[in-house]
Amino acid sequence: MENFQLRNAHIREQLGSLADKDTHVRTALETVGFPPERVRDQSFGIFLRVIVGQQLSVKAAATIFDRVTALVGDDPQPEAFTPIDNATLRSAGLSKQKIAYVRSLCETVQNGTLDIAGLPQMSDEDAIRSITAVKGLGVWSAHMYLLSSLGRPDIWPVGDLAVRVGVGRITGMNDRPTEKQTQEIGERWRPYRSAMALLAWHYYSNAPF
């Protein structure tokens, strides 16, 4: 993770730079402090966990993920799913749709469409394009991977509800901004929009109201 640019030291430097120019950022930091880093592995297992956890509570997702890894191993790899039939995956708690998504993930990794090892060398746009080639992994999932696994400094996940709420509160808006509004607001925070996304999440969870 030598190119990871969202460690705690990076976040403090980047947000400090923005706060020097933006009163809203400065006030937000005075209110809730700096957000902590979010660091995850660069692995097939991270994508698998994202698919398993869609539209589930954290507890339910963890239970099902544990059942799936009991079938394929604690460090899951796409080839481990080949001998496992759909009925077995269904009994572990995966829906028919999620089984299709897992099969798509395995296929795209095995045929090289999604080159997990190569993602760190790709541009943001190319990495997002590779990730979203997997059925069930949209732009939001790609943004989360680029933020937490690759540590890219200028990712702006406007599709994330908590980010939009946090941005609205930080900038003093009466209503939650739309995706388009959030996109426009974020232009002022280039090239450190990832750190601002972290601050928006942090503000959403911790600011007093």
mmCIF file of C-alpha atoms in Angstrom:
data_model
loop_
_atom_site.group_PDB
_atom_site.id
_atom_site.type_symbol
_atom_site.label_atom_id
_atom_site.label_comp_id
_atom_site.label_asym_id
_atom_site.label_seq_id
_atom_site.Cartn_x
_atom_site.Cartn_y
_atom_site.Cartn_z
ATOM 1 C CA MET A 1 0.000 0.000 0.000
ATOM 2 C CA GLU A 2 2.919 2.336 -0.659
ATOM 3 C CA ASN A 3 0.704 4.632 -2.778
ATOM 4 C CA PHE A 4 -2.037 4.837 -0.147
ATOM 5 C CA GLN A 5 -2.625 8.555 0.420
ATOM 6 C CA LEU A 6 -5.320 8.509 3.101
ATOM 7 C CA ARG A 7 -3.447 7.631 6.268
ATOM 8 C CA ASN A 8 -4.139 9.766 9.327
ATOM 9 C CA ALA A 9 -1.176 12.025 8.562
ATOM 10 C CA HIS A 10 -2.400 12.572 4.996
ATOM 11 C CA ILE A 11 -5.939 13.335 6.178
ATOM 12 C CA ARG A 12 -4.696 15.943 8.648
ATOM 13 C CA GLU A 13 -2.475 17.590 6.066
ATOM 14 C CA GLN A 14 -5.112 17.591 3.332
ATOM 15 C CA LEU A 15 -7.974 18.848 5.492
ATOM 16 C CA GLY A 16 -5.692 21.382 7.132
ATOM 17 C CA SER A 17 -4.874 22.752 3.695
ATOM 18 C CA LEU A 18 -8.578 22.996 2.821
ATOM 19 C CA ALA A 19 -9.422 24.595 6.180
ATOM 20 C CA ASP A 20 -6.947 27.397 5.480
ATOM 21 C CA LYS A 21 -9.118 28.413 2.515
ATOM 22 C CA ASP A 22 -12.617 27.273 3.517
ATOM 23 C CA THR A 23 -14.419 28.474 6.631
ATOM 24 C CA HIS A 24 -16.911 25.602 6.464
ATOM 25 C CA VAL A 25 -14.118 23.031 6.623
ATOM 26 C CA ARG A 26 -12.375 24.872 9.440
ATOM 27 C CA THR A 27 -15.584 25.081 11.495
ATOM 28 C CA ALA A 28 -16.356 21.390 10.885
ATOM 29 C CA LEU A 29 -12.904 20.396 12.129
ATOM 30 C CA GLU A 30 -13.322 22.593 15.192
ATOM 31 C CA THR A 31 -16.649 20.862 15.872
ATOM 32 C CA VAL A 32 -15.795 17.182 15.408
ATOM 33 C CA GLY A 33 -12.040 16.990 14.892
ATOM 34 C CA PHE A 34 -10.241 15.067 12.178
ATOM 35 C CA PRO A 35 -11.826 11.870 10.847
ATOM 36 C CA PRO A 36 -9.918 8.604 11.314
ATOM 37 C CA GLU A 37 -8.396 6.737 8.401
ATOM 38 C CA ARG A 38 -10.356 3.899 6.807
ATOM 39 C CA VAL A 39 -7.995 1.220 5.540
ATOM 40 C CA ARG A 40 -9.010 -2.115 4.019
ATOM 41 C CA ASP A 41 -7.175 -4.833 2.152
ATOM 42 C CA GLN A 42 -6.710 -4.951 -1.591
ATOM 43 C CA SER A 43 -8.264 -8.329 -2.241
ATOM 44 C CA PHE A 44 -10.914 -10.483 -3.859
ATOM 45 C CA GLY A 45 -12.342 -10.970 -0.372
ATOM 46 C CA ILE A 46 -13.167 -7.274 -0.013
ATOM 47 C CA PHE A 47 -15.284 -7.359 -3.165
ATOM 48 C CA LEU A 48 -16.929 -10.565 -1.997
ATOM 49 C CA ARG A 49 -17.763 -8.945 1.332
ATOM 50 C CA VAL A 50 -19.321 -5.946 -0.445
ATOM 51 C CA ILE A 51 -21.595 -8.202 -2.491
ATOM 52 C CA VAL A 52 -22.595 -10.336 0.485
ATOM 53 C CA GLY A 53 -23.381 -7.284 2.596
ATOM 54 C CA GLN A 54 -25.644 -5.457 0.178
ATOM 55 C CA GLN A 55 -29.003 -4.472 1.734
ATOM 56 C CA LEU A 56 -28.238 -6.333 4.960
ATOM 57 C CA SER A 57 -27.490 -5.258 8.506
ATOM 58 C CA VAL A 58 -23.859 -5.448 9.568
ATOM 59 C CA LYS A 59 -24.622 -8.431 11.815
ATOM 60 C CA ALA A 60 -26.532 -10.386 9.164
ATOM 61 C CA ALA A 61 -23.858 -9.686 6.552
ATOM 62 C CA ALA A 62 -21.107 -10.897 8.883
ATOM 63 C CA THR A 63 -22.997 -14.103 9.629
ATOM 64 C CA ILE A 64 -23.500 -14.931 5.962
ATOM 65 C CA PHE A 65 -19.942 -13.984 5.050
ATOM 66 C CA ASP A 66 -18.674 -16.366 7.740
ATOM 67 C CA ARG A 67 -20.824 -19.155 6.292
ATOM 68 C CA VAL A 68 -19.505 -18.491 2.804
ATOM 69 C CA THR A 69 -15.866 -18.420 3.912
ATOM 70 C CA ALA A 70 -16.457 -21.663 5.785
ATOM 71 C CA LEU A 71 -17.079 -23.124 2.310
ATOM 72 C CA VAL A 72 -14.247 -21.432 0.404
ATOM 73 C CA GLY A 73 -11.628 -20.597 3.036
ATOM 74 C CA ASP A 74 -10.721 -17.542 5.086
ATOM 75 C CA ASP A 75 -8.762 -16.019 2.200
ATOM 76 C CA PRO A 76 -11.322 -16.610 -0.554
ATOM 77 C CA GLN A 77 -10.216 -16.852 -4.156
ATOM 78 C CA PRO A 78 -12.416 -17.113 -7.265
ATOM 79 C CA GLU A 79 -11.389 -20.673 -8.149
ATOM 80 C CA ALA A 80 -12.640 -21.885 -4.764
ATOM 81 C CA PHE A 81 -16.221 -21.227 -5.901
ATOM 82 C CA THR A 82 -16.002 -23.439 -9.006
ATOM 83 C CA PRO A 83 -16.834 -26.760 -7.313
ATOM 84 C CA ILE A 84 -19.555 -25.251 -5.116
ATOM 85 C CA ASP A 85 -23.062 -25.422 -6.559
ATOM 86 C CA ASN A 86 -25.667 -22.718 -6.243
ATOM 87 C CA ALA A 87 -27.804 -24.733 -3.835
ATOM 88 C CA THR A 88 -24.923 -24.848 -1.363
ATOM 89 C CA LEU A 89 -24.378 -21.106 -1.647
ATOM 90 C CA ARG A 90 -28.103 -20.590 -1.206
ATOM 91 C CA SER A 91 -28.029 -22.627 1.990
ATOM 92 C CA ALA A 92 -25.264 -20.343 3.272
ATOM 93 C CA GLY A 93 -27.683 -17.442 2.979
ATOM 94 C CA LEU A 94 -26.934 -15.923 -0.425
ATOM 95 C CA SER A 95 -29.922 -14.907 -2.517
ATOM 96 C CA LYS A 96 -30.237 -16.002 -6.129
ATOM 97 C CA GLN A 97 -29.226 -12.512 -7.243
ATOM 98 C CA LYS A 98 -26.159 -12.397 -5.009
ATOM 99 C CA ILE A 99 -25.072 -15.823 -6.219
ATOM 100 C CA ALA A 100 -25.160 -14.394 -9.747
ATOM 101 C CA TYR A 101 -23.092 -11.438 -8.568
ATOM 102 C CA VAL A 102 -20.526 -13.709 -6.896
ATOM 103 C CA ARG A 103 -20.277 -15.799 -10.067
ATOM 104 C CA SER A 104 -19.754 -12.589 -12.074
ATOM 105 C CA LEU A 105 -17.034 -11.482 -9.658
ATOM 106 C CA CYS A 106 -15.250 -14.814 -10.021
ATOM 107 C CA GLU A 107 -15.540 -14.753 -13.803
ATOM 108 C CA THR A 108 -14.302 -11.187 -14.245
ATOM 109 C CA VAL A 109 -11.316 -11.799 -11.983
ATOM 110 C CA GLN A 110 -10.420 -15.065 -13.697
ATOM 111 C CA ASN A 111 -10.689 -13.652 -17.229
ATOM 112 C CA GLY A 112 -8.755 -10.513 -16.309
ATOM 113 C CA THR A 113 -11.571 -7.997 -16.765
ATOM 114 C CA LEU A 114 -11.118 -7.121 -13.104
ATOM 115 C CA ASP A 115 -7.382 -7.185 -12.421
ATOM 116 C CA ILE A 116 -7.269 -6.669 -8.662
ATOM 117 C CA ALA A 117 -3.471 -6.665 -8.521
ATOM 118 C CA GLY A 118 -3.384 -4.109 -11.322
ATOM 119 C CA LEU A 119 -5.906 -1.676 -9.840
ATOM 120 C CA PRO A 120 -3.282 0.335 -7.895
ATOM 121 C CA GLN A 121 -1.526 1.209 -11.166
ATOM 122 C CA MET A 122 -4.728 2.316 -12.937
ATOM 123 C CA SER A 123 -6.178 5.799 -13.121
ATOM 124 C CA ASP A 124 -9.261 6.426 -10.999
ATOM 125 C CA GLU A 125 -11.462 6.261 -14.087
ATOM 126 C CA ASP A 126 -9.992 2.981 -15.356
ATOM 127 C CA ALA A 127 -10.184 1.385 -11.911
ATOM 128 C CA ILE A 128 -13.843 2.369 -11.574
ATOM 129 C CA ARG A 129 -14.545 1.006 -15.032
ATOM 130 C CA SER A 130 -12.921 -2.340 -14.164
ATOM 131 C CA ILE A 131 -14.777 -2.695 -10.865
ATOM 132 C CA THR A 132 -18.176 -1.803 -12.296
ATOM 133 C CA ALA A 133 -17.745 -4.481 -14.974
ATOM 134 C CA VAL A 134 -18.772 -6.907 -12.216
ATOM 135 C CA LYS A 135 -22.522 -7.419 -11.941
ATOM 136 C CA GLY A 136 -23.607 -6.089 -8.572
ATOM 137 C CA LEU A 137 -20.709 -3.673 -8.133
ATOM 138 C CA GLY A 138 -21.728 -0.137 -8.996
ATOM 139 C CA VAL A 139 -19.985 3.203 -8.846
ATOM 140 C CA TRP A 140 -20.559 3.488 -5.082
ATOM 141 C CA SER A 141 -18.798 0.145 -4.512
ATOM 142 C CA ALA A 142 -15.940 1.261 -6.748
ATOM 143 C CA HIS A 143 -15.632 4.540 -4.865
ATOM 144 C CA MET A 144 -15.473 2.712 -1.531
ATOM 145 C CA TYR A 145 -12.682 0.460 -2.818
ATOM 146 C CA LEU A 146 -10.686 3.377 -4.202
ATOM 147 C CA LEU A 147 -11.061 5.212 -0.899
ATOM 148 C CA SER A 148 -10.455 2.454 1.629
ATOM 149 C CA SER A 149 -8.337 -0.095 -0.231
ATOM 150 C CA LEU A 150 -6.364 2.088 -2.644
ATOM 151 C CA GLY A 151 -6.279 5.327 -0.635
ATOM 152 C CA ARG A 152 -6.948 7.572 -3.615
ATOM 153 C CA PRO A 153 -7.040 11.231 -2.522
ATOM 154 C CA ASP A 154 -9.682 12.704 -4.835
ATOM 155 C CA ILE A 155 -12.673 10.347 -4.807
ATOM 156 C CA TRP A 156 -16.047 12.014 -4.308
ATOM 157 C CA PRO A 157 -18.853 9.489 -3.553
ATOM 158 C CA VAL A 158 -21.875 11.673 -4.217
ATOM 159 C CA GLY A 159 -24.061 8.550 -4.313
ATOM 160 C CA ASP A 160 -23.491 8.015 -0.591
ATOM 161 C CA LEU A 161 -26.415 9.344 1.444
ATOM 162 C CA ALA A 162 -24.373 10.031 4.590
ATOM 163 C CA VAL A 163 -21.791 11.994 2.584
ATOM 164 C CA ARG A 164 -24.526 14.188 1.126
ATOM 165 C CA VAL A 165 -26.122 14.764 4.519
ATOM 166 C CA GLY A 166 -22.741 15.567 6.044
ATOM 167 C CA VAL A 167 -21.846 17.971 3.230
ATOM 168 C CA GLY A 168 -25.194 19.710 3.610
ATOM 169 C CA ARG A 169 -24.670 20.186 7.322
ATOM 170 C CA ILE A 170 -21.050 21.292 6.953
ATOM 171 C CA THR A 171 -22.018 23.934 4.398
ATOM 172 C CA GLY A 172 -25.102 25.110 6.297
ATOM 173 C CA MET A 173 -27.765 23.944 3.862
ATOM 174 C CA ASN A 174 -31.333 23.528 5.106
ATOM 175 C CA ASP A 175 -31.948 20.419 3.018
ATOM 176 C CA ARG A 176 -29.815 17.464 1.996
ATOM 177 C CA PRO A 177 -28.099 18.326 -1.289
ATOM 178 C CA THR A 178 -28.789 16.276 -4.387
ATOM 179 C CA GLU A 179 -26.049 14.281 -6.069
ATOM 180 C CA LYS A 180 -25.642 17.076 -8.629
ATOM 181 C CA GLN A 181 -25.435 19.743 -5.934
ATOM 182 C CA THR A 182 -22.925 17.674 -3.962
ATOM 183 C CA GLN A 183 -20.840 17.221 -7.095
ATOM 184 C CA GLU A 184 -20.803 20.972 -7.643
ATOM 185 C CA ILE A 185 -20.011 21.751 -3.992
ATOM 186 C CA GLY A 186 -17.136 19.269 -4.047
ATOM 187 C CA GLU A 187 -15.331 21.097 -6.840
ATOM 188 C CA ARG A 188 -13.972 23.563 -4.292
ATOM 189 C CA TRP A 189 -12.302 20.713 -2.392
ATOM 190 C CA ARG A 190 -10.238 19.257 -5.205
ATOM 191 C CA PRO A 191 -7.751 17.537 -5.062
ATOM 192 C CA TYR A 192 -8.626 16.299 -1.564
ATOM 193 C CA ARG A 193 -12.243 15.238 -1.924
ATOM 194 C CA SER A 194 -11.591 11.821 -0.379
ATOM 195 C CA ALA A 195 -10.554 13.468 2.883
ATOM 196 C CA MET A 196 -13.670 15.630 2.676
ATOM 197 C CA ALA A 197 -15.808 12.512 2.219
ATOM 198 C CA LEU A 198 -14.243 11.123 5.380
ATOM 199 C CA LEU A 199 -14.982 14.395 7.159
ATOM 200 C CA ALA A 200 -18.577 14.358 5.900
ATOM 201 C CA TRP A 201 -19.079 10.850 7.321
ATOM 202 C CA HIS A 202 -17.418 11.880 10.571
ATOM 203 C CA TYR A 203 -19.544 15.019 10.824
ATOM 204 C CA TYR A 204 -22.732 13.125 10.044
ATOM 205 C CA SER A 205 -22.037 10.694 12.886
ATOM 206 C CA ASN A 206 -20.605 13.022 15.534
ATOM 207 C CA ALA A 207 -21.737 16.627 15.129
ATOM 208 C CA PRO A 208 -24.252 17.754 17.797
ATOM 209 C CA PHE A 209 -27.673 18.861 16.621
#
